Amino acid sequence: MDKNARRKEIEELIRERKELDVNEIKNRFGISSVTVRNDLIDLERKGVIQRLFGKAVLNEEKLEASFDETKIRNLTEKEKIGKYAANLIDENESILLYTGTTTLQIARFVDPSKRFIAVTNSIYITYELKRNTQNAKTVLIGGNFNPQTGATYGQEAVNQLNAYNIDKLFLAVDGIDAEHGITNDQPYETDINRAMIHKARKVIVVADYSKVGVVSFVNMGSIKEVDTLITDSRAPKDAVQRIMDKGVKVIII
């Protein structure tokens, strides 16, 4: 049975039974856990199901969210970047995930069995981590709420963040440029951006090709504060080279 036929049959089973256990799917179709996961991610992107730990549930009342998978630009590139970045999370680390559609993919592809602490200011990333991980501890930062991004910000958020020691920050941006550094288009979130960069021992920017060499509205930090950039093969080569010349490690997926 090919991939499309299998996914169609899985969808029909879930529509009929309302929910389906992951192990049952694995045994019924003779496929690996990774293949089951990819099939369910595809069905979730289409709005058919919601993935919960160990099972898939029919999405009878679709959650309205700014990060609707069907509306994310450059989703294929972001998924590849997110999958690679998720593998950089080490056992027992503390990580920061700043709100964004690329960092959301990290939460989707992280190893469900891995033990780590994830701190985030995104309600969507929190939701994804809670249903996709078994041993991770997730901390949602409080503070003011931006309904446009589903993120918290402000002095209360900064105060809470200042109490934590963070190994790695995975930072989504609207622009990264060798001269202008890292930028975004949300002026209200500048303080939390700066606090995250300050608290993390390592800053990893995750950005698809459309963000590389781009300068957005608000400055988040200088290029010297970035340790690693993970991007895709469509990123402008000249912009990538200028960023590398500033001492940033660039990983192209």
PDB file of C-alpha atoms in Angstrom:
ATOM      1  CA  MET A   1       0.000   0.000   0.000  1.00  0.00           C
ATOM      2  CA  ASP A   2       1.430   3.383  -0.955  1.00  0.00           C
ATOM      3  CA  LYS A   3       1.646   6.365   1.378  1.00  0.00           C
ATOM      4  CA  ASN A   4      -1.421   8.229   0.106  1.00  0.00           C
ATOM      5  CA  ALA A   5      -3.653   5.159   0.199  1.00  0.00           C
ATOM      6  CA  ARG A   6      -2.502   4.327   3.729  1.00  0.00           C
ATOM      7  CA  ARG A   7      -3.159   7.852   4.975  1.00  0.00           C
ATOM      8  CA  LYS A   8      -6.605   7.840   3.401  1.00  0.00           C
ATOM      9  CA  GLU A   9      -7.438   4.571   5.162  1.00  0.00           C
ATOM     10  CA  ILE A  10      -6.129   5.899   8.492  1.00  0.00           C
ATOM     11  CA  GLU A  11      -8.293   8.992   8.033  1.00  0.00           C
ATOM     12  CA  GLU A  12     -11.370   6.856   7.323  1.00  0.00           C
ATOM     13  CA  LEU A  13     -10.730   4.758  10.442  1.00  0.00           C
ATOM     14  CA  ILE A  14     -10.392   7.836  12.646  1.00  0.00           C
ATOM     15  CA  ARG A  15     -13.524   9.428  11.185  1.00  0.00           C
ATOM     16  CA  GLU A  16     -15.407   6.219  11.912  1.00  0.00           C
ATOM     17  CA  ARG A  17     -14.070   5.590  15.425  1.00  0.00           C
ATOM     18  CA  LYS A  18     -13.328   9.191  16.538  1.00  0.00           C
ATOM     19  CA  GLU A  19      -9.889   8.210  17.867  1.00  0.00           C
ATOM     20  CA  LEU A  20      -7.169   5.672  17.117  1.00  0.00           C
ATOM     21  CA  ASP A  21      -4.242   4.371  19.143  1.00  0.00           C
ATOM     22  CA  VAL A  22      -0.780   4.860  17.624  1.00  0.00           C
ATOM     23  CA  ASN A  23       0.253   1.272  18.356  1.00  0.00           C
ATOM     24  CA  GLU A  24      -2.857  -0.011  16.614  1.00  0.00           C
ATOM     25  CA  ILE A  25      -1.987   1.990  13.489  1.00  0.00           C
ATOM     26  CA  LYS A  26       1.579   0.687  13.630  1.00  0.00           C
ATOM     27  CA  ASN A  27       0.502  -2.952  13.920  1.00  0.00           C
ATOM     28  CA  ARG A  28      -2.405  -2.733  11.486  1.00  0.00           C
ATOM     29  CA  PHE A  29      -0.294  -1.333   8.642  1.00  0.00           C
ATOM     30  CA  GLY A  30       3.058  -2.886   9.571  1.00  0.00           C
ATOM     31  CA  ILE A  31       4.853   0.449   9.675  1.00  0.00           C
ATOM     32  CA  SER A  32       7.384   2.063  11.999  1.00  0.00           C
ATOM     33  CA  SER A  33       6.659   4.589  14.747  1.00  0.00           C
ATOM     34  CA  VAL A  34       8.344   7.291  12.654  1.00  0.00           C
ATOM     35  CA  THR A  35       6.078   6.528   9.685  1.00  0.00           C
ATOM     36  CA  VAL A  36       2.990   6.624  11.911  1.00  0.00           C
ATOM     37  CA  ARG A  37       4.091   9.975  13.262  1.00  0.00           C
ATOM     38  CA  ASN A  38       4.623  11.415   9.771  1.00  0.00           C
ATOM     39  CA  ASP A  39       1.221  10.140   8.632  1.00  0.00           C
ATOM     40  CA  LEU A  40      -0.503  11.732  11.614  1.00  0.00           C
ATOM     41  CA  ILE A  41       1.363  15.017  11.170  1.00  0.00           C
ATOM     42  CA  ASP A  42       0.096  15.106   7.581  1.00  0.00           C
ATOM     43  CA  LEU A  43      -3.501  14.492   8.702  1.00  0.00           C
ATOM     44  CA  GLU A  44      -3.165  17.115  11.409  1.00  0.00           C
ATOM     45  CA  ARG A  45      -1.895  19.683   8.910  1.00  0.00           C
ATOM     46  CA  LYS A  46      -5.057  19.065   6.899  1.00  0.00           C
ATOM     47  CA  GLY A  47      -7.172  19.723   9.987  1.00  0.00           C
ATOM     48  CA  VAL A  48      -8.528  16.169  10.140  1.00  0.00           C
ATOM     49  CA  ILE A  49      -7.116  15.165  13.538  1.00  0.00           C
ATOM     50  CA  GLN A  50      -5.452  16.382  16.682  1.00  0.00           C
ATOM     51  CA  ARG A  51      -2.435  14.434  17.882  1.00  0.00           C
ATOM     52  CA  LEU A  52      -2.395  13.553  21.549  1.00  0.00           C
ATOM     53  CA  PHE A  53       0.298  11.480  23.205  1.00  0.00           C
ATOM     54  CA  GLY A  54      -0.135   7.899  22.019  1.00  0.00           C
ATOM     55  CA  LYS A  55      -3.232   8.475  19.902  1.00  0.00           C
ATOM     56  CA  ALA A  56      -4.958  10.509  17.209  1.00  0.00           C
ATOM     57  CA  VAL A  57      -8.354  12.119  17.831  1.00  0.00           C
ATOM     58  CA  LEU A  58     -10.828  13.316  15.211  1.00  0.00           C
ATOM     59  CA  ASN A  59     -10.773  17.107  15.041  1.00  0.00           C
ATOM     60  CA  GLU A  60     -14.514  17.726  15.205  1.00  0.00           C
ATOM     61  CA  GLU A  61     -14.100  21.274  16.480  1.00  0.00           C
ATOM     62  CA  LYS A  62     -11.041  22.697  14.788  1.00  0.00           C
ATOM     63  CA  LEU A  63      -9.009  24.961  17.027  1.00  0.00           C
ATOM     64  CA  GLU A  64      -8.783  28.471  15.615  1.00  0.00           C
ATOM     65  CA  ALA A  65      -5.158  29.552  15.757  1.00  0.00           C
ATOM     66  CA  SER A  66      -2.877  32.104  14.152  1.00  0.00           C
ATOM     67  CA  PHE A  67      -0.545  29.233  13.330  1.00  0.00           C
ATOM     68  CA  ASP A  68      -3.003  27.323  11.142  1.00  0.00           C
ATOM     69  CA  GLU A  69      -0.710  24.883   9.325  1.00  0.00           C
ATOM     70  CA  THR A  70      -2.540  25.403   6.031  1.00  0.00           C
ATOM     71  CA  LYS A  71      -1.637  29.117   6.091  1.00  0.00           C
ATOM     72  CA  ILE A  72       2.035  28.952   7.079  1.00  0.00           C
ATOM     73  CA  ARG A  73       4.320  30.296   4.373  1.00  0.00           C
ATOM     74  CA  ASN A  74       7.269  28.117   3.343  1.00  0.00           C
ATOM     75  CA  LEU A  75       6.043  25.288   5.554  1.00  0.00           C
ATOM     76  CA  THR A  76       8.193  22.642   3.849  1.00  0.00           C
ATOM     77  CA  GLU A  77      11.375  24.601   4.565  1.00  0.00           C
ATOM     78  CA  LYS A  78      10.278  25.355   8.117  1.00  0.00           C
ATOM     79  CA  GLU A  79       9.557  21.702   8.808  1.00  0.00           C
ATOM     80  CA  LYS A  80      13.033  20.695   7.612  1.00  0.00           C
ATOM     81  CA  ILE A  81      14.657  23.386   9.739  1.00  0.00           C
ATOM     82  CA  GLY A  82      12.522  22.480  12.752  1.00  0.00           C
ATOM     83  CA  LYS A  83      13.296  18.784  12.440  1.00  0.00           C
ATOM     84  CA  TYR A  84      17.043  19.458  12.311  1.00  0.00           C
ATOM     85  CA  ALA A  85      16.915  21.919  15.201  1.00  0.00           C
ATOM     86  CA  ALA A  86      14.907  19.490  17.346  1.00  0.00           C
ATOM     87  CA  ASN A  87      17.807  17.046  17.152  1.00  0.00           C
ATOM     88  CA  LEU A  88      20.102  19.666  18.701  1.00  0.00           C
ATOM     89  CA  ILE A  89      18.233  19.450  22.004  1.00  0.00           C
ATOM     90  CA  ASP A  90      20.339  17.374  24.382  1.00  0.00           C
ATOM     91  CA  GLU A  91      19.166  15.261  27.286  1.00  0.00           C
ATOM     92  CA  ASN A  92      18.515  17.273  30.484  1.00  0.00           C
ATOM     93  CA  GLU A  93      19.051  20.625  28.789  1.00  0.00           C
ATOM     94  CA  SER A  94      17.046  23.757  29.436  1.00  0.00           C
ATOM     95  CA  ILE A  95      15.929  25.453  26.234  1.00  0.00           C
ATOM     96  CA  LEU A  96      14.029  28.571  25.209  1.00  0.00           C
ATOM     97  CA  LEU A  97      11.618  28.565  22.275  1.00  0.00           C
ATOM     98  CA  TYR A  98      10.593  32.040  21.157  1.00  0.00           C
ATOM     99  CA  THR A  99       7.207  32.250  19.461  1.00  0.00           C
ATOM    100  CA  GLY A 100       7.152  31.609  15.717  1.00  0.00           C
ATOM    101  CA  THR A 101       6.025  29.205  13.028  1.00  0.00           C
ATOM    102  CA  THR A 102       9.536  27.770  12.642  1.00  0.00           C
ATOM    103  CA  THR A 103      10.059  27.210  16.368  1.00  0.00           C
ATOM    104  CA  LEU A 104       6.622  25.585  16.390  1.00  0.00           C
ATOM    105  CA  GLN A 105       8.054  22.913  14.088  1.00  0.00           C
ATOM    106  CA  ILE A 106      10.812  22.216  16.618  1.00  0.00           C
ATOM    107  CA  ALA A 107       8.115  21.435  19.178  1.00  0.00           C
ATOM    108  CA  ARG A 108       6.438  19.131  16.686  1.00  0.00           C
ATOM    109  CA  PHE A 109       9.542  17.122  15.800  1.00  0.00           C
ATOM    110  CA  VAL A 110      11.286  16.825  19.165  1.00  0.00           C
ATOM    111  CA  ASP A 111      11.974  13.290  20.406  1.00  0.00           C
ATOM    112  CA  PRO A 112       8.917  12.464  22.571  1.00  0.00           C
ATOM    113  CA  SER A 113      10.993  10.432  25.042  1.00  0.00           C
ATOM    114  CA  LYS A 114      13.725  13.015  25.636  1.00  0.00           C
ATOM    115  CA  ARG A 115      14.044  14.663  29.060  1.00  0.00           C
ATOM    116  CA  PHE A 116      14.541  18.431  29.006  1.00  0.00           C
ATOM    117  CA  ILE A 117      13.022  21.682  30.226  1.00  0.00           C
ATOM    118  CA  ALA A 118      11.398  23.923  27.622  1.00  0.00           C
ATOM    119  CA  VAL A 119      10.578  27.547  28.418  1.00  0.00           C
ATOM    120  CA  THR A 120       8.464  29.471  25.922  1.00  0.00           C
ATOM    121  CA  ASN A 121       6.321  32.574  25.579  1.00  0.00           C
ATOM    122  CA  SER A 122       4.021  30.905  23.024  1.00  0.00           C
ATOM    123  CA  ILE A 123       0.698  29.278  23.866  1.00  0.00           C
ATOM    124  CA  TYR A 124       0.873  27.289  20.623  1.00  0.00           C
ATOM    125  CA  ILE A 125       4.332  25.888  21.326  1.00  0.00           C
ATOM    126  CA  THR A 126       3.223  25.046  24.869  1.00  0.00           C
ATOM    127  CA  TYR A 127       0.223  23.160  23.508  1.00  0.00           C
ATOM    128  CA  GLU A 128       2.359  21.275  20.986  1.00  0.00           C
ATOM    129  CA  LEU A 129       4.981  20.270  23.549  1.00  0.00           C
ATOM    130  CA  LYS A 130       2.368  19.104  26.036  1.00  0.00           C
ATOM    131  CA  ARG A 131       0.755  16.723  23.579  1.00  0.00           C
ATOM    132  CA  ASN A 132       3.942  15.602  21.844  1.00  0.00           C
ATOM    133  CA  THR A 133       6.349  14.886  24.719  1.00  0.00           C
ATOM    134  CA  GLN A 134       6.369  12.407  27.559  1.00  0.00           C
ATOM    135  CA  ASN A 135       9.303  13.432  29.733  1.00  0.00           C
ATOM    136  CA  ALA A 136       9.793  17.125  28.970  1.00  0.00           C
ATOM    137  CA  LYS A 137       8.813  19.840  31.427  1.00  0.00           C
ATOM    138  CA  THR A 138       7.191  22.847  29.760  1.00  0.00           C
ATOM    139  CA  VAL A 139       7.126  26.322  31.312  1.00  0.00           C
ATOM    140  CA  LEU A 140       4.889  29.003  29.775  1.00  0.00           C
ATOM    141  CA  ILE A 141       6.085  32.502  30.623  1.00  0.00           C
ATOM    142  CA  GLY A 142       3.363  34.802  31.954  1.00  0.00           C
ATOM    143  CA  GLY A 143       2.812  38.499  31.305  1.00  0.00           C
ATOM    144  CA  ASN A 144       0.889  40.558  28.773  1.00  0.00           C
ATOM    145  CA  PHE A 145      -0.640  38.643  25.867  1.00  0.00           C
ATOM    146  CA  ASN A 146      -0.365  39.411  22.151  1.00  0.00           C
ATOM    147  CA  PRO A 147      -3.318  37.708  20.391  1.00  0.00           C
ATOM    148  CA  GLN A 148      -1.724  38.329  16.997  1.00  0.00           C
ATOM    149  CA  THR A 149       1.206  36.032  17.775  1.00  0.00           C
ATOM    150  CA  GLY A 150      -0.185  33.973  20.662  1.00  0.00           C
ATOM    151  CA  ALA A 151       2.765  35.164  22.737  1.00  0.00           C
ATOM    152  CA  THR A 152       3.387  36.755  26.120  1.00  0.00           C
ATOM    153  CA  TYR A 153       5.587  39.797  26.622  1.00  0.00           C
ATOM    154  CA  GLY A 154       6.257  42.721  28.967  1.00  0.00           C
ATOM    155  CA  GLN A 155       8.057  43.308  32.247  1.00  0.00           C
ATOM    156  CA  GLU A 156       6.369  40.439  34.101  1.00  0.00           C
ATOM    157  CA  ALA A 157       7.552  38.047  31.401  1.00  0.00           C
ATOM    158  CA  VAL A 158      11.083  39.447  31.600  1.00  0.00           C
ATOM    159  CA  ASN A 159      11.130  39.179  35.404  1.00  0.00           C
ATOM    160  CA  GLN A 160      10.096  35.534  35.263  1.00  0.00           C
ATOM    161  CA  LEU A 161      12.641  34.737  32.574  1.00  0.00           C
ATOM    162  CA  ASN A 162      15.459  36.332  34.563  1.00  0.00           C
ATOM    163  CA  ALA A 163      15.147  33.591  37.193  1.00  0.00           C
ATOM    164  CA  TYR A 164      16.074  30.845  34.716  1.00  0.00           C
ATOM    165  CA  ASN A 165      19.392  29.480  33.463  1.00  0.00           C
ATOM    166  CA  ILE A 166      19.075  28.530  29.799  1.00  0.00           C
ATOM    167  CA  ASP A 167      21.390  26.365  27.697  1.00  0.00           C
ATOM    168  CA  LYS A 168      20.014  27.105  24.223  1.00  0.00           C
ATOM    169  CA  LEU A 169      17.663  29.661  22.713  1.00  0.00           C
ATOM    170  CA  PHE A 170      15.909  28.755  19.471  1.00  0.00           C
ATOM    171  CA  LEU A 171      14.934  32.117  18.039  1.00  0.00           C
ATOM    172  CA  ALA A 172      12.500  32.735  15.180  1.00  0.00           C
ATOM    173  CA  VAL A 173      13.027  36.069  13.424  1.00  0.00           C
ATOM    174  CA  ASP A 174      11.531  38.178  10.653  1.00  0.00           C
ATOM    175  CA  GLY A 175      14.970  39.122   9.383  1.00  0.00           C
ATOM    176  CA  ILE A 176      18.649  38.309   9.831  1.00  0.00           C
ATOM    177  CA  ASP A 177      21.317  40.416   8.173  1.00  0.00           C
ATOM    178  CA  ALA A 178      25.076  40.705   8.609  1.00  0.00           C
ATOM    179  CA  GLU A 179      24.986  44.465   9.192  1.00  0.00           C
ATOM    180  CA  HIS A 180      21.623  45.009  10.890  1.00  0.00           C
ATOM    181  CA  GLY A 181      21.566  41.835  12.974  1.00  0.00           C
ATOM    182  CA  ILE A 182      18.333  40.080  13.957  1.00  0.00           C
ATOM    183  CA  THR A 183      15.007  41.884  13.607  1.00  0.00           C
ATOM    184  CA  ASN A 184      11.263  41.318  13.869  1.00  0.00           C
ATOM    185  CA  ASP A 185       8.031  43.225  13.303  1.00  0.00           C
ATOM    186  CA  GLN A 186       6.631  43.129  16.864  1.00  0.00           C
ATOM    187  CA  PRO A 187       7.757  46.222  18.840  1.00  0.00           C
ATOM    188  CA  TYR A 188       5.888  45.101  21.974  1.00  0.00           C
ATOM    189  CA  GLU A 189       8.054  41.991  22.239  1.00  0.00           C
ATOM    190  CA  THR A 190      11.445  43.722  22.121  1.00  0.00           C
ATOM    191  CA  ASP A 191      12.091  43.423  25.873  1.00  0.00           C
ATOM    192  CA  ILE A 192      11.377  39.691  25.984  1.00  0.00           C
ATOM    193  CA  ASN A 193      13.518  39.190  22.859  1.00  0.00           C
ATOM    194  CA  ARG A 194      16.464  40.929  24.483  1.00  0.00           C
ATOM    195  CA  ALA A 195      16.016  39.066  27.775  1.00  0.00           C
ATOM    196  CA  MET A 196      15.979  35.700  25.999  1.00  0.00           C
ATOM    197  CA  ILE A 197      19.176  36.478  24.116  1.00  0.00           C
ATOM    198  CA  HIS A 198      20.839  37.657  27.328  1.00  0.00           C
ATOM    199  CA  LYS A 199      19.856  34.564  29.339  1.00  0.00           C
ATOM    200  CA  ALA A 200      20.874  31.870  26.839  1.00  0.00           C
ATOM    201  CA  ARG A 201      24.362  30.393  26.706  1.00  0.00           C
ATOM    202  CA  LYS A 202      23.869  29.677  23.005  1.00  0.00           C
ATOM    203  CA  VAL A 203      21.636  31.530  20.521  1.00  0.00           C
ATOM    204  CA  ILE A 204      20.385  29.531  17.531  1.00  0.00           C
ATOM    205  CA  VAL A 205      18.384  31.433  14.918  1.00  0.00           C
ATOM    206  CA  VAL A 206      15.979  29.339  12.837  1.00  0.00           C
ATOM    207  CA  ALA A 207      14.958  31.141   9.652  1.00  0.00           C
ATOM    208  CA  ASP A 208      13.834  30.027   6.207  1.00  0.00           C
ATOM    209  CA  TYR A 209      15.300  31.594   3.063  1.00  0.00           C
ATOM    210  CA  SER A 210      12.775  34.455   2.981  1.00  0.00           C
ATOM    211  CA  LYS A 211      14.217  35.906   6.219  1.00  0.00           C
ATOM    212  CA  VAL A 212      17.921  35.806   5.302  1.00  0.00           C
ATOM    213  CA  GLY A 213      19.392  39.143   4.231  1.00  0.00           C
ATOM    214  CA  VAL A 214      16.165  40.854   5.321  1.00  0.00           C
ATOM    215  CA  VAL A 215      15.834  43.770   7.754  1.00  0.00           C
ATOM    216  CA  SER A 216      12.525  44.094   9.609  1.00  0.00           C
ATOM    217  CA  PHE A 217      11.088  46.872  11.792  1.00  0.00           C
ATOM    218  CA  VAL A 218      12.525  46.266  15.279  1.00  0.00           C
ATOM    219  CA  ASN A 219      16.090  45.365  16.209  1.00  0.00           C
ATOM    220  CA  MET A 220      16.365  42.331  18.509  1.00  0.00           C
ATOM    221  CA  GLY A 221      20.137  42.061  18.682  1.00  0.00           C
ATOM    222  CA  SER A 222      23.400  42.285  16.792  1.00  0.00           C
ATOM    223  CA  ILE A 223      24.729  39.549  14.545  1.00  0.00           C
ATOM    224  CA  LYS A 224      27.562  39.035  17.058  1.00  0.00           C
ATOM    225  CA  GLU A 225      25.021  37.678  19.547  1.00  0.00           C
ATOM    226  CA  VAL A 226      24.071  34.828  17.199  1.00  0.00           C
ATOM    227  CA  ASP A 227      26.028  31.585  17.509  1.00  0.00           C
ATOM    228  CA  THR A 228      24.282  29.541  14.815  1.00  0.00           C
ATOM    229  CA  LEU A 229      21.872  30.139  11.936  1.00  0.00           C
ATOM    230  CA  ILE A 230      19.859  27.211  10.584  1.00  0.00           C
ATOM    231  CA  THR A 231      18.318  27.945   7.191  1.00  0.00           C
ATOM    232  CA  ASP A 232      17.499  26.206   3.915  1.00  0.00           C
ATOM    233  CA  SER A 233      19.214  25.864   0.548  1.00  0.00           C
ATOM    234  CA  ARG A 234      17.191  28.674  -1.049  1.00  0.00           C
ATOM    235  CA  ALA A 235      18.747  31.308   1.225  1.00  0.00           C
ATOM    236  CA  PRO A 236      20.648  33.988  -0.777  1.00  0.00           C
ATOM    237  CA  LYS A 237      24.266  32.853  -0.994  1.00  0.00           C
ATOM    238  CA  ASP A 238      25.735  36.346  -0.749  1.00  0.00           C
ATOM    239  CA  ALA A 239      23.708  37.158   2.379  1.00  0.00           C
ATOM    240  CA  VAL A 240      24.688  33.819   3.931  1.00  0.00           C
ATOM    241  CA  GLN A 241      28.365  34.450   3.213  1.00  0.00           C
ATOM    242  CA  ARG A 242      28.260  37.898   4.821  1.00  0.00           C
ATOM    243  CA  ILE A 243      26.681  36.373   7.928  1.00  0.00           C
ATOM    244  CA  MET A 244      29.375  33.675   8.023  1.00  0.00           C
ATOM    245  CA  ASP A 245      32.039  36.360   7.682  1.00  0.00           C
ATOM    246  CA  LYS A 246      30.746  37.794  10.971  1.00  0.00           C
ATOM    247  CA  GLY A 247      31.626  34.537  12.731  1.00  0.00           C
ATOM    248  CA  VAL A 248      28.184  32.914  12.733  1.00  0.00           C
ATOM    249  CA  LYS A 249      28.025  29.174  12.103  1.00  0.00           C
ATOM    250  CA  VAL A 250      25.533  28.606   9.284  1.00  0.00           C
ATOM    251  CA  ILE A 251      23.826  25.244   8.789  1.00  0.00           C
ATOM    252  CA  ILE A 252      21.999  24.840   5.488  1.00  0.00           C
ATOM    253  CA  ILE A 253      19.353  22.118   5.357  1.00  0.00           C
TER     254      ILE A 253
END
